[in-house]
Short mmCIF file of C-alpha atoms in Angstrom, two decimals:
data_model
loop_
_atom_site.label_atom_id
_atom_site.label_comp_id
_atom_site.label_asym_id
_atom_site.label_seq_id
_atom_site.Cartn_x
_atom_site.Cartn_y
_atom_site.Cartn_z
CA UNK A 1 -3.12 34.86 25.77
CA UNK A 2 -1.55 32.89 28.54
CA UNK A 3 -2.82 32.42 31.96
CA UNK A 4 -0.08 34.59 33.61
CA UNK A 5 -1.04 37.31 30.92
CA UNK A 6 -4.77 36.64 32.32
CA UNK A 7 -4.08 36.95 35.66
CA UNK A 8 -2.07 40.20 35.19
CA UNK A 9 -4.63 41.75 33.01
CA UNK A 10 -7.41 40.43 35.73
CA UNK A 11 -5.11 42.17 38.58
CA UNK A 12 -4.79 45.20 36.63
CA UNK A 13 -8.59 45.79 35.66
CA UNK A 14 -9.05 45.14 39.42
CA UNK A 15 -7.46 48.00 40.42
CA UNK A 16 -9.15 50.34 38.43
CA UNK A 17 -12.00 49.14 38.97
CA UNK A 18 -11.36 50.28 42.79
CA UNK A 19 -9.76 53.05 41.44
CA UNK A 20 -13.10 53.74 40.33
CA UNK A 21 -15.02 52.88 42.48
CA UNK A 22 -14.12 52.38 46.38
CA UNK A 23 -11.19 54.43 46.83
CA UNK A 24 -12.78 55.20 50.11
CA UNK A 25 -11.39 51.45 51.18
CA UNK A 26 -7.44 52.52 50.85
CA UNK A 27 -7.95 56.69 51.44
CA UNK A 28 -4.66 57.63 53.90
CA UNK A 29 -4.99 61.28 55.10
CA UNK A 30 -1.93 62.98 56.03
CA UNK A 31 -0.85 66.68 57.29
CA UNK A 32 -3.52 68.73 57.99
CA UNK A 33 -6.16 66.31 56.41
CA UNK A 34 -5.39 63.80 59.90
CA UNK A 35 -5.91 66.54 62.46
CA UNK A 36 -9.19 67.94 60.98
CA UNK A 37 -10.37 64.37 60.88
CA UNK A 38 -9.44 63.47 64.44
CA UNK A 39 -11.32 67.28 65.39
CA UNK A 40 -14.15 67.56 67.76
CA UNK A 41 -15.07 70.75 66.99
CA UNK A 42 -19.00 71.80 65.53
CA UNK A 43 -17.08 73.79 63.09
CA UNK A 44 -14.39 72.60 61.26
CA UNK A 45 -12.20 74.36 58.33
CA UNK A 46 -9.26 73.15 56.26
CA UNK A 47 -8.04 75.76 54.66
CA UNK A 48 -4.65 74.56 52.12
CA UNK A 49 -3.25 75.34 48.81
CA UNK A 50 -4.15 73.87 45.29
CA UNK A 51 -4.23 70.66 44.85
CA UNK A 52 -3.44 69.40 49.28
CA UNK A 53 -6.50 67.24 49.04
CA UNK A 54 -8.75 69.61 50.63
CA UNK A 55 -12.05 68.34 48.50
CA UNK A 56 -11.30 64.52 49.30
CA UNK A 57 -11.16 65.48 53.06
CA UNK A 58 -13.80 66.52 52.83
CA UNK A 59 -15.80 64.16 50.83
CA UNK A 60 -14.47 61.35 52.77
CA UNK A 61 -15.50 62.88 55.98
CA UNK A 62 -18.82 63.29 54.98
CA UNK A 63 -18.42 59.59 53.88
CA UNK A 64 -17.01 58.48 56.90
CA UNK A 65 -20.04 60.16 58.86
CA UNK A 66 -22.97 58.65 56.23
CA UNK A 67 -21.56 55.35 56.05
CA UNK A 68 -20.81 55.05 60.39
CA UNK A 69 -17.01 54.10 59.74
CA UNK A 70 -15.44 56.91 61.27
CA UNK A 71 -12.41 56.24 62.70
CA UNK A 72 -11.96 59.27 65.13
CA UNK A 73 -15.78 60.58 65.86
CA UNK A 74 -18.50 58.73 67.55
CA UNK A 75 -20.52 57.15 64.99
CA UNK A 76 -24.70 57.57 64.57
CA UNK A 77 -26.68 54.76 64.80
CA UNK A 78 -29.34 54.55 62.27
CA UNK A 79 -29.85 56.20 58.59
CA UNK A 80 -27.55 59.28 58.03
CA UNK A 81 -28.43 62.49 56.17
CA UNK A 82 -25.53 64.55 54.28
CA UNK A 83 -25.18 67.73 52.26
CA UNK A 84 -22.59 68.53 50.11
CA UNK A 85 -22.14 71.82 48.62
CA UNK A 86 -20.25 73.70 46.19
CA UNK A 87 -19.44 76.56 44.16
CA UNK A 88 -21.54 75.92 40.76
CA UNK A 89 -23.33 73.38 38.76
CA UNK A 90 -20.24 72.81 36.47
CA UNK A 91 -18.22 72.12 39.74
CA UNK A 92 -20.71 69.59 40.80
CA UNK A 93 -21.23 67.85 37.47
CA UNK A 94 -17.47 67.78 36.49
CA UNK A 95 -15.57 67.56 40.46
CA UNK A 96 -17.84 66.57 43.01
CA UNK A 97 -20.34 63.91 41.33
CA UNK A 98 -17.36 62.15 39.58
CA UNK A 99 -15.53 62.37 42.99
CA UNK A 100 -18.19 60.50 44.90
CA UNK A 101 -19.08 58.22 42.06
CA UNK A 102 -15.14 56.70 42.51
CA UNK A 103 -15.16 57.23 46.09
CA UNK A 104 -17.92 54.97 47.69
CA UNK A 105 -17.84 51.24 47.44
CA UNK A 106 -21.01 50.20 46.35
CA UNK A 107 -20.44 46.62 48.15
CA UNK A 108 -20.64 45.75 52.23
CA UNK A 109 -17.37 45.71 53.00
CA UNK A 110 -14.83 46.67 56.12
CA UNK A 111 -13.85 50.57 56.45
CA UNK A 112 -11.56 51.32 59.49
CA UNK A 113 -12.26 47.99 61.19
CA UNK A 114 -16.31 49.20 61.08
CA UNK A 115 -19.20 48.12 58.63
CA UNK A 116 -19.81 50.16 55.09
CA UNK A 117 -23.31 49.50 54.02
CA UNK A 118 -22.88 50.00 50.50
CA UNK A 119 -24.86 51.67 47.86
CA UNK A 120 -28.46 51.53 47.36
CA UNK A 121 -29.02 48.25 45.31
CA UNK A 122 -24.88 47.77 45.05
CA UNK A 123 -24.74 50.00 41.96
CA UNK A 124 -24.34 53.36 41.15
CA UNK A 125 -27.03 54.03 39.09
CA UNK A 126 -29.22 52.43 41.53
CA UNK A 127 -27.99 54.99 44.31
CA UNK A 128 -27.38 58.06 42.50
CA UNK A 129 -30.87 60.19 42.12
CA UNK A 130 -30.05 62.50 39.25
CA UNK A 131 -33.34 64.87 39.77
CA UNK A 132 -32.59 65.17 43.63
CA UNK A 133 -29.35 65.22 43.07
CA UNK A 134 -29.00 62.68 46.01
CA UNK A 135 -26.60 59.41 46.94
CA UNK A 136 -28.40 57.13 48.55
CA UNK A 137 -27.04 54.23 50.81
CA UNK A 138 -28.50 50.52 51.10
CA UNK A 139 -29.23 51.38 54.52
CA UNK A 140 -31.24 54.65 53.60
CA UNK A 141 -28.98 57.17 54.43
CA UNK A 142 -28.10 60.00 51.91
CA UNK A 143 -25.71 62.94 50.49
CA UNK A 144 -27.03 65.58 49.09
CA UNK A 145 -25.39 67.96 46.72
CA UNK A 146 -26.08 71.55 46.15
CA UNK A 147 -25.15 74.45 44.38
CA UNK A 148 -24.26 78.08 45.95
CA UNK A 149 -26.32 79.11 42.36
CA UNK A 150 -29.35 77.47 44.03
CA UNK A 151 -31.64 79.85 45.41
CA UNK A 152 -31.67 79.98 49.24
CA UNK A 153 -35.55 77.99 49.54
CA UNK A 154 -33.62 74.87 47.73
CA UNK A 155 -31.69 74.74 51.07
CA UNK A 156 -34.61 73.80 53.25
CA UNK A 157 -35.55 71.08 53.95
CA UNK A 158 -35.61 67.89 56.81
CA UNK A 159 -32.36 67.57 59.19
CA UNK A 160 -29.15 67.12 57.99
CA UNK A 161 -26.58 65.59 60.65
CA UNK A 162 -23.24 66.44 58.58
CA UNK A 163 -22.76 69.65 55.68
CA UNK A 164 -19.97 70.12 54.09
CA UNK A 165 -18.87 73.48 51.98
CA UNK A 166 -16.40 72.93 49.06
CA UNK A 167 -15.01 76.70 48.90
CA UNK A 168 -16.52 79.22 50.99
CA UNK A 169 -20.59 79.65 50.95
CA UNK A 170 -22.60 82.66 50.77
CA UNK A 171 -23.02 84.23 54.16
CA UNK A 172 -26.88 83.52 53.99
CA UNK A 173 -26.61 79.81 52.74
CA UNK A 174 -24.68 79.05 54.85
CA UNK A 175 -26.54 80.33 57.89
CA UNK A 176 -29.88 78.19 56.17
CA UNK A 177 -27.21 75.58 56.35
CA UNK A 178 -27.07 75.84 60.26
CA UNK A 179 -30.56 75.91 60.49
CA UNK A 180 -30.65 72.47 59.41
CA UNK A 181 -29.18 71.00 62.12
CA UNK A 182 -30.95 72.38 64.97
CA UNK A 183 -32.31 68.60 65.92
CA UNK A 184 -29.05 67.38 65.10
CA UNK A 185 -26.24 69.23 66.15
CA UNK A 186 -23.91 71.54 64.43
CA UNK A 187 -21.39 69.41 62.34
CA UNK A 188 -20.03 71.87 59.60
CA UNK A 189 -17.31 71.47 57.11
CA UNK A 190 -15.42 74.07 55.34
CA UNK A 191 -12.44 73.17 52.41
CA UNK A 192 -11.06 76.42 50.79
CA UNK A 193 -8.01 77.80 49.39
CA UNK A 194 -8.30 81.70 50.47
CA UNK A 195 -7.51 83.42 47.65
CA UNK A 196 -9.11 87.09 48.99
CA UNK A 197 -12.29 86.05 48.98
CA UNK A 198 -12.97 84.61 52.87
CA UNK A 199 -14.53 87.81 54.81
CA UNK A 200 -17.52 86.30 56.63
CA UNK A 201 -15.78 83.05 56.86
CA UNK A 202 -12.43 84.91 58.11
CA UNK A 203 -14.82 86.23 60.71
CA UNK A 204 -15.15 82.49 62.38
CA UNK A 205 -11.41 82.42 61.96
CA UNK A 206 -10.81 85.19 64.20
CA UNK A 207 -13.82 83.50 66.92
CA UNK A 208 -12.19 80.29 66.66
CA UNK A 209 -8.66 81.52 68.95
CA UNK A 210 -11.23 81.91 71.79
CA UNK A 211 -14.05 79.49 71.05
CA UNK A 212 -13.41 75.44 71.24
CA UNK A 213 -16.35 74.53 69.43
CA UNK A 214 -14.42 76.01 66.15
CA UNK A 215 -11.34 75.10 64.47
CA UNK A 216 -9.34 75.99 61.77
CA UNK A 217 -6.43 73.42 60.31
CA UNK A 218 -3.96 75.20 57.29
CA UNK A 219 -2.49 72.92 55.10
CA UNK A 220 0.79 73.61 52.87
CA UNK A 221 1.73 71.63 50.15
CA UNK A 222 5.19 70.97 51.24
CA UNK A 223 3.26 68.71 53.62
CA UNK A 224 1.90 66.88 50.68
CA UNK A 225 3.08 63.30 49.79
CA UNK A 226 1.90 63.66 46.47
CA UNK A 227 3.56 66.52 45.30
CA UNK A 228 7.26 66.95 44.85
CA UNK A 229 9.38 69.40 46.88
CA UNK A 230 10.62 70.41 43.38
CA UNK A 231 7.31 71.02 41.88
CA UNK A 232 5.80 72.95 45.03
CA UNK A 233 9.01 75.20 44.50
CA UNK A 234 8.75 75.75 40.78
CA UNK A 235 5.12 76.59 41.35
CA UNK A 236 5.93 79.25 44.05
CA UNK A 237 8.15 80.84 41.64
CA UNK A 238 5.10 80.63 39.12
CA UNK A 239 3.27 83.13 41.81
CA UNK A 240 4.39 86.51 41.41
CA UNK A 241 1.74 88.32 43.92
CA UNK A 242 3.43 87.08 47.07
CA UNK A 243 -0.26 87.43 48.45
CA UNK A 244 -1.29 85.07 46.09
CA UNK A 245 1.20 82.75 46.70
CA UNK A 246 0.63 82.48 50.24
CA UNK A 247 -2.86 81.49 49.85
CA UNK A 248 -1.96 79.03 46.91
CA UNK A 249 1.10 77.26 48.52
CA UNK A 250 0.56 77.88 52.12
CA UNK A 251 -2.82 78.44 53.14
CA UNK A 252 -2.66 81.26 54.22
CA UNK A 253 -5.58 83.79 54.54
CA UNK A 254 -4.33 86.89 52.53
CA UNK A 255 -7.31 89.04 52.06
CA UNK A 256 -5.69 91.99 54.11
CA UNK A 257 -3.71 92.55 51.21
CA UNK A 258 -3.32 92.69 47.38
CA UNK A 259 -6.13 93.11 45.21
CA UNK A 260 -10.12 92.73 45.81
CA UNK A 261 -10.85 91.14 42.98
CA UNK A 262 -8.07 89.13 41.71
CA UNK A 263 -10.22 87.56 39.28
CA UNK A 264 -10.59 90.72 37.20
CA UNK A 265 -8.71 91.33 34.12
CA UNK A 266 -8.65 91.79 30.39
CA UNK A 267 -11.28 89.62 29.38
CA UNK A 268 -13.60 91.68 31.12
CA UNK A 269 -13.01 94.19 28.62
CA UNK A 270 -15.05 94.50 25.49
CA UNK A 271 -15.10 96.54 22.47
CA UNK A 272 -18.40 99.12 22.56
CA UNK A 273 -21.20 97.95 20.60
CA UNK A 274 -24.65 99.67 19.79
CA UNK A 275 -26.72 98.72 23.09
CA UNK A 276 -29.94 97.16 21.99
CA UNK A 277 -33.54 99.29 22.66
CA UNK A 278 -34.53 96.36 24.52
CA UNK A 279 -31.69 96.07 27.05
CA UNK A 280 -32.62 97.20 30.77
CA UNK A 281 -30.32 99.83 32.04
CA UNK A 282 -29.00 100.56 35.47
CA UNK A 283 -27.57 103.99 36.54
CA UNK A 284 -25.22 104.03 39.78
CA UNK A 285 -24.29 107.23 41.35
CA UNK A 286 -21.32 107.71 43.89
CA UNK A 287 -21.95 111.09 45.14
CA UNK A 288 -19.55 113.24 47.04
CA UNK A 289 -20.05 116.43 48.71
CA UNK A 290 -16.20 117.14 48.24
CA UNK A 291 -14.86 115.45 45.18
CA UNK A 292 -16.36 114.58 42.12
CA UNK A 293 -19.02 112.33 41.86
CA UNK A 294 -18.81 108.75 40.17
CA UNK A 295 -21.27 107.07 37.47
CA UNK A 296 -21.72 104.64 35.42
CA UNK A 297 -24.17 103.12 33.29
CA UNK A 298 -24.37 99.11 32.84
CA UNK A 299 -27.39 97.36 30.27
CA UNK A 300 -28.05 94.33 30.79
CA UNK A 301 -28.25 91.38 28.43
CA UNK A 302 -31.78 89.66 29.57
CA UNK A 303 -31.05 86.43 27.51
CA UNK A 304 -27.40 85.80 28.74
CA UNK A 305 -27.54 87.55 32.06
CA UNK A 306 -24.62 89.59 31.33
CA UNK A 307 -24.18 93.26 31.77
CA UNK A 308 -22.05 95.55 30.17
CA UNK A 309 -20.61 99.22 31.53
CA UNK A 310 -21.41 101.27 28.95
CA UNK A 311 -20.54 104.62 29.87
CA UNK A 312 -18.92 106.56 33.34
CA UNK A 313 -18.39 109.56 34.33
CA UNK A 314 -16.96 112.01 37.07
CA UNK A 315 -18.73 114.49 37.70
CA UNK A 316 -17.82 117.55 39.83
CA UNK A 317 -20.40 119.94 40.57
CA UNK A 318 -24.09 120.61 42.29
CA UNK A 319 -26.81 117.88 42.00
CA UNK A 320 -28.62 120.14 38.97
CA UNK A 321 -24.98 119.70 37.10
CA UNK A 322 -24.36 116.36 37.76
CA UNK A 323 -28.11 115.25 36.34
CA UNK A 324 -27.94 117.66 33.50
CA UNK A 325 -24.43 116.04 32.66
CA UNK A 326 -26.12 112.65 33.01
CA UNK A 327 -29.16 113.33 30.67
CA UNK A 328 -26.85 114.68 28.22
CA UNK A 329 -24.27 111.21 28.23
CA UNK A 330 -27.09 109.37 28.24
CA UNK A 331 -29.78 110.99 26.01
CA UNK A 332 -32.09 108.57 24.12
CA UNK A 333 -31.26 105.55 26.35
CA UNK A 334 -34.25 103.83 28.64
CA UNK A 335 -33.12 103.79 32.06
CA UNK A 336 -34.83 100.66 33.83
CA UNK A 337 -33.25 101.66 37.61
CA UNK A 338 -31.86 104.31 39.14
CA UNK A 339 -29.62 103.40 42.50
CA UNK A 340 -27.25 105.59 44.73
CA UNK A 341 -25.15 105.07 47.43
CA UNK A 342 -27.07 104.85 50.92
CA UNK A 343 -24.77 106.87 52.47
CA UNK A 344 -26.23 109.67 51.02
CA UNK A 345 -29.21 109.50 52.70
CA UNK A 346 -26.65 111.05 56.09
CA UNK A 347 -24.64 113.07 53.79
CA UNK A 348 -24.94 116.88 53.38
CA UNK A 349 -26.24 117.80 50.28
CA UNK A 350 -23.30 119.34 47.88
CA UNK A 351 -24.01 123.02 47.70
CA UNK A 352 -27.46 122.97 49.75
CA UNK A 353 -29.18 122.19 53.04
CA UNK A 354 -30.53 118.95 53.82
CA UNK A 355 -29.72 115.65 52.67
CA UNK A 356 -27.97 114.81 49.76
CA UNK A 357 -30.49 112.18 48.54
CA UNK A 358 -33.39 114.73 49.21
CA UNK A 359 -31.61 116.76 46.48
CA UNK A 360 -31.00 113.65 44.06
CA UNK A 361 -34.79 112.87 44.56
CA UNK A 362 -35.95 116.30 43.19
CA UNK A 363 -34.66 115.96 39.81
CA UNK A 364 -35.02 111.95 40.10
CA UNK A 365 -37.72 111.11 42.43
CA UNK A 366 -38.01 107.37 43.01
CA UNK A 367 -34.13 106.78 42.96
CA UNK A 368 -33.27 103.88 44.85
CA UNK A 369 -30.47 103.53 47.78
CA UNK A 370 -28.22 100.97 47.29
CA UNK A 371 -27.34 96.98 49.15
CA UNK A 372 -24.67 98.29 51.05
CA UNK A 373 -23.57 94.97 52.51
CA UNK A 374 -19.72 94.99 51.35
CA UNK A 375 -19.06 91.13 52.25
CA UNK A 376 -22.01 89.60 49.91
CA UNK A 377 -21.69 92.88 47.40
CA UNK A 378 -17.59 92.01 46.80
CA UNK A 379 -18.78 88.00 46.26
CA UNK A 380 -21.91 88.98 43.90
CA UNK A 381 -18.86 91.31 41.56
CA UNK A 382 -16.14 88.30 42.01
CA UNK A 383 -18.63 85.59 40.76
CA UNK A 384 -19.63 87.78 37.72
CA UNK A 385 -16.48 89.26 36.63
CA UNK A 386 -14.64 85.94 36.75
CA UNK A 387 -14.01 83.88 33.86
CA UNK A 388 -15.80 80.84 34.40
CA UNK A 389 -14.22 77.89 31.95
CA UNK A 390 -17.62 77.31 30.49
CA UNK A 391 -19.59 80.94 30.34
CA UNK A 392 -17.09 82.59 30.60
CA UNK A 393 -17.52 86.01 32.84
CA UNK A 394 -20.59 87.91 33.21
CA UNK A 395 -19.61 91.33 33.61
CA UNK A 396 -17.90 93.31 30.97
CA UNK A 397 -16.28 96.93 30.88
CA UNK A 398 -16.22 98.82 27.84
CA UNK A 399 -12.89 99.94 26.80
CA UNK A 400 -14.76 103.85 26.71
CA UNK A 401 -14.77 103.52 30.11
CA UNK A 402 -10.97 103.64 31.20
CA UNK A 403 -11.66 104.92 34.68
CA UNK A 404 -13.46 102.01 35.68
CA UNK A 405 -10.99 99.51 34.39
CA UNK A 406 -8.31 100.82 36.33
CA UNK A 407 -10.29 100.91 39.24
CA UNK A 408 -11.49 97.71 39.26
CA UNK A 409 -7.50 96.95 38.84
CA UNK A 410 -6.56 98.80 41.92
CA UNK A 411 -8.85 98.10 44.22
CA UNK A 412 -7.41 96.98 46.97
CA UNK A 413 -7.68 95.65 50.51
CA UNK A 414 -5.96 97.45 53.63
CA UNK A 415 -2.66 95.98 54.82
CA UNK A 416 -1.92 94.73 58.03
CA UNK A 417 -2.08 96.88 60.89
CA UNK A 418 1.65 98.18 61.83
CA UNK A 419 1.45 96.19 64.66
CA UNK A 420 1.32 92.90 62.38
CA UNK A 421 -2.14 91.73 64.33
CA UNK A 422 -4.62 91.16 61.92
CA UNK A 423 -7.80 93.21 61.47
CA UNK A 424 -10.96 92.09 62.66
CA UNK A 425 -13.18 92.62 59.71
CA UNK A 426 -11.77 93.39 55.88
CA UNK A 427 -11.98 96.68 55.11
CA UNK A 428 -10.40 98.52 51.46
CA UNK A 429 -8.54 101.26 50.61
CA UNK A 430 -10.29 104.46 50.26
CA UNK A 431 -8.81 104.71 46.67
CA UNK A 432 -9.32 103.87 43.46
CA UNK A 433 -13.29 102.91 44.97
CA UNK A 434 -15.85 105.30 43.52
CA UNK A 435 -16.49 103.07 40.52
CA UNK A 436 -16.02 99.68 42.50
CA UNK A 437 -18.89 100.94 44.53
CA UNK A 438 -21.36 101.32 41.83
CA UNK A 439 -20.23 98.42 40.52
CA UNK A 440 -20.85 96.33 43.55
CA UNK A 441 -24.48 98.26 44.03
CA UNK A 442 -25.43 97.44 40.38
CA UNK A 443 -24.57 93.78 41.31
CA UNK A 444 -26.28 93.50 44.72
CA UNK A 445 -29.07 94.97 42.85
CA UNK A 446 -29.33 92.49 39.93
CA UNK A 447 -30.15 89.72 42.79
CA UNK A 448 -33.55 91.30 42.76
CA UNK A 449 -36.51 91.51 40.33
CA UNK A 450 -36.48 94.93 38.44
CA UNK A 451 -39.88 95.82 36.17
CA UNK A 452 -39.73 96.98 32.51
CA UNK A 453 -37.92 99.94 31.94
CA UNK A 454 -39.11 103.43 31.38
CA UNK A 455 -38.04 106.42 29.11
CA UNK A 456 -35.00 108.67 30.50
CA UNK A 457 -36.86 111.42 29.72
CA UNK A 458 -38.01 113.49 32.66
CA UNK A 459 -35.25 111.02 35.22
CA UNK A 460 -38.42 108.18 35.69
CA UNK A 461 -37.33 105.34 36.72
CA UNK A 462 -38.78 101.70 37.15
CA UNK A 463 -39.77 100.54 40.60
CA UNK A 464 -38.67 97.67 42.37
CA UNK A 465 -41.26 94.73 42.75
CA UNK A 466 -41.22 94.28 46.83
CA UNK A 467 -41.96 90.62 47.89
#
């Protein structure tokens, strides 16, 4: 091999290697990516279509902030503590570890005309703390990365000056999240495409017109320099669901239309099987007063945390009908939990005085009201029912149960007021929701610890542990 060859090969391996490894040194944001940079707001949001750069905006401001090379924000003096968040374990092992890993330069070197510490003994393996899932700098600061699986105690813990969320958070993370920087001073990060799935967060997005300390930056990939005009336009036509497309080109927040759960669809059907003896079974009741009243059934897979709806039913008719009609659809099964929808505990009974639950509780006395919080009950169904590239979903609908398939199809958010203002809080159609409902009660509910199940005979039920 010649020396020229040598020197171009040298060159070349050279570059990947900072491919690979300090990208952070030649990162140029543009659009949207600048402006949420250069922000001085406590809350900050970029909100963009697949594939803007939302995730390295965010990673490198987190970077930025840990390493004191910010170009745009006063920098701290001393060690720097970081948490980085995302959706799921496979996320973080296959997106956000890899990310980092090519992002920081594990060298001193010069970052925006400021000093870059490096990594912790000028390697990665050196910095990277696989059990604590932690980076750690040569000057001793740190990012942290964490899971939204993760229970919420995982998310305590010493100060944090900087967090950053890759996709929206649970409500209640995210909130332990804020907590952590009581000493230090708010400094939040949000990156998100908002595919119908932003109601809490959509809530800061409505504060933010009137309150400085928030702010909100949309991103469309025709403001991309690494994508094509051509190929953002062949994608668009790729989009059918103009709802869909607006969130996936443009940005745009698009839950007050279209579909709940997007993420639902054929391979959450499944052909009906014998259900095991063993199996835990939960029993969801939509009751009415006027119209008929909605259940279904859904067992429970204990090894594989997946549940399956096994059977439904409408059921119009007193309360004595409706559990006669239940014992008889599901005779010889072992119901583990009983729940019902809260709102029954205002409601009229259906053909008697007094509350409707009163009358529920006479033929099933410890039946349980339902989690009635909509914005964390439509996440828990979304993350189960969607199919994840590795598990695959975790929520299946037996093809006996027709009504609740096409249901879960059609359930959909309100439109836009006629006005054209948006709504301040997401709120669905009152159609097509009986069997959503008990679908998002059965998932709210199996968040909590259940006890062995008990025969259906005589309507006894297993009792919640509380604590």
């Amino acid at each position: 091999m010649s020396d020229v060859d040598t020197r171009y090969r040298s060159l070349a391996e050279e570059q990947v290697r900072r491919y690979n490894e300090e990208w952070l040194r030649y990162y140029k944001p543009h659009g949207q990516q600048i402006e949420a940079h250069k922000s001085t707001a406590n809350i900050r949001a970029l909100h963009a279509g697949n594939q803007y750069g939302k995730s390295v905006w965010l990673r490198s401001e987190i970077a930025w902030t840990v390493g004191k090379v910010h170009p745009y924000r006063e920098n701290h003096v001393g060690p720097v503590f970081a948490r980085h968040c995302c959706a799921d374990f496979q996320v973080m092992n296959s997106v956000v570890i890899p990310g980092y890993r090519s992002l920081l330069p594990r060298r001193t070197c010069e970052i925006n005309g400021r000093r870059w510490p490096g990594l912790r003994g000028e390697e990665w393996a050196k910095a990277w703390n696989a059990e604590g899932r932690t980076i750690f700098l040569a000057d001793g600061s740190l990012i942290e990365i964490k899971s939204y699986d993760q229970d919420i105690l995982s998310y305590a813990g010493p100060p944090r000056h900087i967090i950053g969320n890759d996709e929206e958070p649970p409500r209640h993370l995210y909130e332990e999240n804020v907590a952590r920087q009581a000493t230090t001073g708010v400094n939040q990060l949000f990156a998100f495409t908002p595919l119908n799935y932003s109601q809490w967060l959509y809530q800061l997005y409505i504060e933010s017109a009137a309150n400085e300390r928030i702010r909100f930056f949309k991103g469309s990939l025709y403001e991309s320099p690494y994508i094509t005009k051509d190929v953002v336009e062949q994608l668009e036509k790729s989009y059918a669901d103009p709802a869909e497309r607006a969130a996936r080109i443009y940005g745009e927040f698009t839950f007050t239309e279209g579909r709940v759960w997007k993420e639902y669809g054929d391979h959450n059907l499944k052909d009906p099987f014998k259900i095991p003896p063993n199996w835990p079974i939960t029993v969801v009741i939509d009751p009415h007063p006027e119209k008929a009243t909605a259940v279904l059934a859904v067992a429970d897979d204990p090894e594989k945390n997946i549940g399956y709806v096994f059977w439904e039913d409408e059921i119009k008719g007193d309360v004595s009908y409706i559990c006669e009609r239940m014992k008889a659809g599901l005779a010889g099964k072992y119901i583990t939990t009983w729940l019902i929808d809260p709102s029954s505990r205002q409601s009229a009974g259906i053909y008697g005085k007094g509350r409707l639950i009163d009358e529920f509780r006479t033929y099933i006395p410890q039946i349980l009201e339902a989690d009635n919080d909509r914005e964390l009950g439509w996440e828990a169904v979304r993350k189960r029912v969607k199919n994840d590239p590795i598990s695959g979903p975790k929520l299946f609908i037996f093809r006996s149960c027709p009504k609740t398939h096409f249901q879960m199809q059609n359930y959909s958010w309100k439109p836009p007021m006629s006005s054209g203002e948006h709504r301040n809080k997401p709120d669905v159609v009152k159609r097509n929701d009986e069997f959503p409902d008990d679908i998002r009660y059965y998932c709210m509910h199996t968040r909590m610890n259940q006890m062995a199940g008990i025969s259906f005979e005589g309507f006894n039920i297993g009792a919640l542990r509380n604590g």
